[in-house]
Amino acid sequence: MIEQGQTLPTASLTELTSEGMQTHSTESLFAGKKVVLFAVPGAFTPTCSNAHLPEFVALADKIMAKGVDAIYCVSVNDAFVMKAWGEAHNAEHIRMLADGDASFTKALGLDKDTASFGGIRSTRYAMIVENQTVAGLFVEQDKEFAVSRAEAILEKL
């Protein structure tokens, strides 16, 4: 698993924008920026939709006021699902990034196999990334939702 002080792995994430499907490298997303990244096991799933994403939406202004350049949400879903999920939660200040093949999640060592429920998914986590380097990593234990909450990350900034 990636650790604080390490550089993010090279990977691609997709995003559906008004200009169409965009593929972004981790370098272009994180170079020269302070970013809060949070990852969820799945879009439209209970904790993710009822708490995790909505808290980041509600606290986005306060997070950005702490010198954060961007907030990214990543899930092992496709870009169409991530766009629809972001729209359903008014997440206009959060970039909804898809890791459709889980390559980024696996490279971080934060993947988990949910078997018949959904296959390979991401562990729930949040991280603070400064210029591609992990400045803070907050990984949830299974069935927990505490350290990756928006409120908890706001306190760490």
PDB file of C-alpha atoms in Angstrom:
ATOM      1  CA  MET A   1       0.000   0.000   0.000  1.00  0.00           C
ATOM      2  CA  ILE A   2       1.199   3.487  -0.805  1.00  0.00           C
ATOM      3  CA  GLU A   3       2.462   5.436   2.183  1.00  0.00           C
ATOM      4  CA  GLN A   4       2.817   9.020   3.248  1.00  0.00           C
ATOM      5  CA  GLY A   5       5.850  10.596   1.561  1.00  0.00           C
ATOM      6  CA  GLN A   6       5.625   8.439  -1.555  1.00  0.00           C
ATOM      7  CA  THR A   7       4.904   9.689  -5.060  1.00  0.00           C
ATOM      8  CA  LEU A   8       1.634   8.672  -6.665  1.00  0.00           C
ATOM      9  CA  PRO A   9       1.973   5.943  -9.297  1.00  0.00           C
ATOM     10  CA  THR A  10       1.629   6.790 -12.956  1.00  0.00           C
ATOM     11  CA  ALA A  11      -1.877   5.929 -14.108  1.00  0.00           C
ATOM     12  CA  SER A  12      -4.767   7.221 -16.176  1.00  0.00           C
ATOM     13  CA  LEU A  13      -8.201   8.264 -14.948  1.00  0.00           C
ATOM     14  CA  THR A  14     -11.168   9.197 -17.113  1.00  0.00           C
ATOM     15  CA  GLU A  15     -13.701  11.979 -16.796  1.00  0.00           C
ATOM     16  CA  LEU A  16     -16.802  12.740 -18.827  1.00  0.00           C
ATOM     17  CA  THR A  17     -16.974  16.494 -19.384  1.00  0.00           C
ATOM     18  CA  SER A  18     -18.956  18.825 -21.608  1.00  0.00           C
ATOM     19  CA  GLU A  19     -16.144  18.316 -24.148  1.00  0.00           C
ATOM     20  CA  GLY A  20     -16.622  14.542 -24.068  1.00  0.00           C
ATOM     21  CA  MET A  21     -14.555  11.730 -22.612  1.00  0.00           C
ATOM     22  CA  GLN A  22     -11.212  12.923 -21.252  1.00  0.00           C
ATOM     23  CA  THR A  23      -8.306  10.740 -20.148  1.00  0.00           C
ATOM     24  CA  HIS A  24      -5.980  12.313 -17.598  1.00  0.00           C
ATOM     25  CA  SER A  25      -2.584  11.158 -16.375  1.00  0.00           C
ATOM     26  CA  THR A  26      -1.901  11.311 -12.668  1.00  0.00           C
ATOM     27  CA  GLU A  27       0.938  13.698 -13.498  1.00  0.00           C
ATOM     28  CA  SER A  28      -1.411  16.189 -15.154  1.00  0.00           C
ATOM     29  CA  LEU A  29      -3.951  15.889 -12.339  1.00  0.00           C
ATOM     30  CA  PHE A  30      -1.561  16.292  -9.416  1.00  0.00           C
ATOM     31  CA  ALA A  31       1.637  18.052 -10.584  1.00  0.00           C
ATOM     32  CA  GLY A  32       2.132  21.413  -8.913  1.00  0.00           C
ATOM     33  CA  LYS A  33      -1.143  21.196  -6.987  1.00  0.00           C
ATOM     34  CA  LYS A  34      -2.417  20.529  -3.500  1.00  0.00           C
ATOM     35  CA  VAL A  35      -5.276  18.067  -3.932  1.00  0.00           C
ATOM     36  CA  VAL A  36      -7.679  16.279  -1.637  1.00  0.00           C
ATOM     37  CA  LEU A  37      -8.473  12.901  -3.164  1.00  0.00           C
ATOM     38  CA  PHE A  38     -11.109  10.627  -1.730  1.00  0.00           C
ATOM     39  CA  ALA A  39     -12.080   7.217  -3.017  1.00  0.00           C
ATOM     40  CA  VAL A  40     -15.212   5.195  -2.528  1.00  0.00           C
ATOM     41  CA  PRO A  41     -16.094   1.537  -3.102  1.00  0.00           C
ATOM     42  CA  GLY A  42     -18.861   2.465  -5.525  1.00  0.00           C
ATOM     43  CA  ALA A  43     -20.951   5.298  -6.883  1.00  0.00           C
ATOM     44  CA  PHE A  44     -24.609   5.216  -5.850  1.00  0.00           C
ATOM     45  CA  THR A  45     -23.883   2.871  -2.932  1.00  0.00           C
ATOM     46  CA  PRO A  46     -25.353   3.691   0.515  1.00  0.00           C
ATOM     47  CA  THR A  47     -22.515   5.212   2.579  1.00  0.00           C
ATOM     48  CA  CYS A  48     -20.916   6.749  -0.498  1.00  0.00           C
ATOM     49  CA  SER A  49     -24.147   8.448  -1.600  1.00  0.00           C
ATOM     50  CA  ASN A  50     -25.655   9.236   1.781  1.00  0.00           C
ATOM     51  CA  ALA A  51     -22.564  10.556   3.517  1.00  0.00           C
ATOM     52  CA  HIS A  52     -19.145  10.478   1.862  1.00  0.00           C
ATOM     53  CA  LEU A  53     -19.764  12.469  -1.330  1.00  0.00           C
ATOM     54  CA  PRO A  54     -22.403  14.782   0.228  1.00  0.00           C
ATOM     55  CA  GLU A  55     -20.015  15.782   3.033  1.00  0.00           C
ATOM     56  CA  PHE A  56     -17.324  16.741   0.535  1.00  0.00           C
ATOM     57  CA  VAL A  57     -19.900  18.700  -1.469  1.00  0.00           C
ATOM     58  CA  ALA A  58     -21.021  20.543   1.680  1.00  0.00           C
ATOM     59  CA  LEU A  59     -17.475  21.316   2.860  1.00  0.00           C
ATOM     60  CA  ALA A  60     -15.816  21.968  -0.523  1.00  0.00           C
ATOM     61  CA  ASP A  61     -15.572  25.731   0.030  1.00  0.00           C
ATOM     62  CA  LYS A  62     -13.980  25.298   3.469  1.00  0.00           C
ATOM     63  CA  ILE A  63     -11.524  22.717   2.100  1.00  0.00           C
ATOM     64  CA  MET A  64     -10.561  24.973  -0.812  1.00  0.00           C
ATOM     65  CA  ALA A  65     -10.126  27.890   1.603  1.00  0.00           C
ATOM     66  CA  LYS A  66      -7.307  25.903   3.254  1.00  0.00           C
ATOM     67  CA  GLY A  67      -5.146  26.258   0.128  1.00  0.00           C
ATOM     68  CA  VAL A  68      -6.389  23.176  -1.694  1.00  0.00           C
ATOM     69  CA  ASP A  69      -6.370  23.545  -5.489  1.00  0.00           C
ATOM     70  CA  ALA A  70      -8.789  20.704  -6.260  1.00  0.00           C
ATOM     71  CA  ILE A  71     -10.928  17.947  -4.776  1.00  0.00           C
ATOM     72  CA  TYR A  72     -11.121  14.657  -6.681  1.00  0.00           C
ATOM     73  CA  CYS A  73     -13.421  11.706  -6.122  1.00  0.00           C
ATOM     74  CA  VAL A  74     -12.281   8.369  -7.561  1.00  0.00           C
ATOM     75  CA  SER A  75     -14.181   5.125  -7.860  1.00  0.00           C
ATOM     76  CA  VAL A  76     -13.808   1.896  -9.782  1.00  0.00           C
ATOM     77  CA  ASN A  77     -16.754   2.794 -11.981  1.00  0.00           C
ATOM     78  CA  ASP A  78     -16.967   4.125 -15.517  1.00  0.00           C
ATOM     79  CA  ALA A  79     -16.917   7.838 -16.350  1.00  0.00           C
ATOM     80  CA  PHE A  80     -20.616   7.822 -17.320  1.00  0.00           C
ATOM     81  CA  VAL A  81     -21.589   6.576 -13.855  1.00  0.00           C
ATOM     82  CA  MET A  82     -19.245   9.032 -12.130  1.00  0.00           C
ATOM     83  CA  LYS A  83     -20.694  11.972 -14.082  1.00  0.00           C
ATOM     84  CA  ALA A  84     -24.280  10.956 -13.301  1.00  0.00           C
ATOM     85  CA  TRP A  85     -23.438  10.422  -9.633  1.00  0.00           C
ATOM     86  CA  GLY A  86     -21.765  13.821  -9.384  1.00  0.00           C
ATOM     87  CA  GLU A  87     -24.746  15.498 -11.047  1.00  0.00           C
ATOM     88  CA  ALA A  88     -27.168  13.718  -8.704  1.00  0.00           C
ATOM     89  CA  HIS A  89     -25.287  15.233  -5.736  1.00  0.00           C
ATOM     90  CA  ASN A  90     -24.562  18.712  -7.160  1.00  0.00           C
ATOM     91  CA  ALA A  91     -20.835  17.991  -6.976  1.00  0.00           C
ATOM     92  CA  GLU A  92     -19.820  20.791  -9.354  1.00  0.00           C
ATOM     93  CA  HIS A  93     -16.748  21.651  -7.215  1.00  0.00           C
ATOM     94  CA  ILE A  94     -15.486  18.059  -7.191  1.00  0.00           C
ATOM     95  CA  ARG A  95     -13.924  16.304 -10.165  1.00  0.00           C
ATOM     96  CA  MET A  96     -15.517  12.899 -10.544  1.00  0.00           C
ATOM     97  CA  LEU A  97     -12.799  10.593 -11.880  1.00  0.00           C
ATOM     98  CA  ALA A  98     -13.292   7.042 -13.057  1.00  0.00           C
ATOM     99  CA  ASP A  99     -10.802   4.236 -12.531  1.00  0.00           C
ATOM    100  CA  GLY A 100     -12.753   1.826 -14.700  1.00  0.00           C
ATOM    101  CA  ASP A 101     -10.182  -0.963 -14.798  1.00  0.00           C
ATOM    102  CA  ALA A 102      -8.971  -0.324 -11.217  1.00  0.00           C
ATOM    103  CA  SER A 103      -5.401   0.188 -12.452  1.00  0.00           C
ATOM    104  CA  PHE A 104      -4.838   3.316 -10.321  1.00  0.00           C
ATOM    105  CA  THR A 105      -6.472   1.708  -7.284  1.00  0.00           C
ATOM    106  CA  LYS A 106      -4.375  -1.451  -7.692  1.00  0.00           C
ATOM    107  CA  ALA A 107      -1.172   0.575  -8.175  1.00  0.00           C
ATOM    108  CA  LEU A 108      -1.917   2.305  -4.861  1.00  0.00           C
ATOM    109  CA  GLY A 109      -2.443  -1.079  -3.203  1.00  0.00           C
ATOM    110  CA  LEU A 110      -5.885   0.068  -2.045  1.00  0.00           C
ATOM    111  CA  ASP A 111      -7.998  -2.405  -4.016  1.00  0.00           C
ATOM    112  CA  LYS A 112     -10.234  -5.049  -2.518  1.00  0.00           C
ATOM    113  CA  ASP A 113     -12.168  -7.914  -4.005  1.00  0.00           C
ATOM    114  CA  THR A 114     -15.839  -7.716  -3.104  1.00  0.00           C
ATOM    115  CA  ALA A 115     -16.476 -10.957  -5.026  1.00  0.00           C
ATOM    116  CA  SER A 116     -20.005 -11.319  -6.331  1.00  0.00           C
ATOM    117  CA  PHE A 117     -21.084  -7.962  -4.859  1.00  0.00           C
ATOM    118  CA  GLY A 118     -19.077  -5.919  -7.331  1.00  0.00           C
ATOM    119  CA  GLY A 119     -15.696  -7.473  -8.036  1.00  0.00           C
ATOM    120  CA  ILE A 120     -12.559  -5.370  -7.645  1.00  0.00           C
ATOM    121  CA  ARG A 121     -13.351  -2.095  -5.880  1.00  0.00           C
ATOM    122  CA  SER A 122     -11.476   0.564  -3.968  1.00  0.00           C
ATOM    123  CA  THR A 123     -11.005   0.620  -0.258  1.00  0.00           C
ATOM    124  CA  ARG A 124     -12.594   3.756   1.211  1.00  0.00           C
ATOM    125  CA  TYR A 125      -9.872   6.342   1.833  1.00  0.00           C
ATOM    126  CA  ALA A 126      -8.885   9.964   1.527  1.00  0.00           C
ATOM    127  CA  MET A 127      -5.485  11.486   0.942  1.00  0.00           C
ATOM    128  CA  ILE A 128      -3.887  14.868   0.776  1.00  0.00           C
ATOM    129  CA  VAL A 129      -1.528  15.072  -2.181  1.00  0.00           C
ATOM    130  CA  GLU A 130       1.009  17.846  -2.658  1.00  0.00           C
ATOM    131  CA  ASN A 131       2.735  17.961  -6.049  1.00  0.00           C
ATOM    132  CA  GLN A 132       2.143  14.216  -6.652  1.00  0.00           C
ATOM    133  CA  THR A 133       3.435  13.248  -3.191  1.00  0.00           C
ATOM    134  CA  VAL A 134       1.177  11.777  -0.520  1.00  0.00           C
ATOM    135  CA  ALA A 135       1.196  14.266   2.368  1.00  0.00           C
ATOM    136  CA  GLY A 136      -1.521  12.448   4.319  1.00  0.00           C
ATOM    137  CA  LEU A 137      -3.235   9.083   3.895  1.00  0.00           C
ATOM    138  CA  PHE A 138      -6.402   8.106   5.746  1.00  0.00           C
ATOM    139  CA  VAL A 139      -7.597   4.565   5.009  1.00  0.00           C
ATOM    140  CA  GLU A 140     -10.794   3.188   6.497  1.00  0.00           C
ATOM    141  CA  GLN A 141     -11.036  -0.252   8.021  1.00  0.00           C
ATOM    142  CA  ASP A 142     -13.784  -2.449   6.528  1.00  0.00           C
ATOM    143  CA  LYS A 143     -17.269  -1.232   7.411  1.00  0.00           C
ATOM    144  CA  GLU A 144     -15.859   1.954   8.990  1.00  0.00           C
ATOM    145  CA  PHE A 145     -16.429   5.566   7.996  1.00  0.00           C
ATOM    146  CA  ALA A 146     -14.452   7.994  10.144  1.00  0.00           C
ATOM    147  CA  VAL A 147     -10.930   8.949   9.001  1.00  0.00           C
ATOM    148  CA  SER A 148     -11.810   9.658   5.350  1.00  0.00           C
ATOM    149  CA  ARG A 149     -14.782  11.922   6.095  1.00  0.00           C
ATOM    150  CA  ALA A 150     -14.631  15.462   4.722  1.00  0.00           C
ATOM    151  CA  GLU A 151     -14.776  16.880   8.250  1.00  0.00           C
ATOM    152  CA  ALA A 152     -11.787  14.751   9.331  1.00  0.00           C
ATOM    153  CA  ILE A 153      -9.761  15.821   6.276  1.00  0.00           C
ATOM    154  CA  LEU A 154     -10.600  19.485   6.857  1.00  0.00           C
ATOM    155  CA  GLU A 155      -9.026  19.165  10.319  1.00  0.00           C
ATOM    156  CA  LYS A 156      -5.817  17.743   8.766  1.00  0.00           C
ATOM    157  CA  LEU A 157      -5.318  20.610   6.289  1.00  0.00           C
TER     158      LEU A 157
END
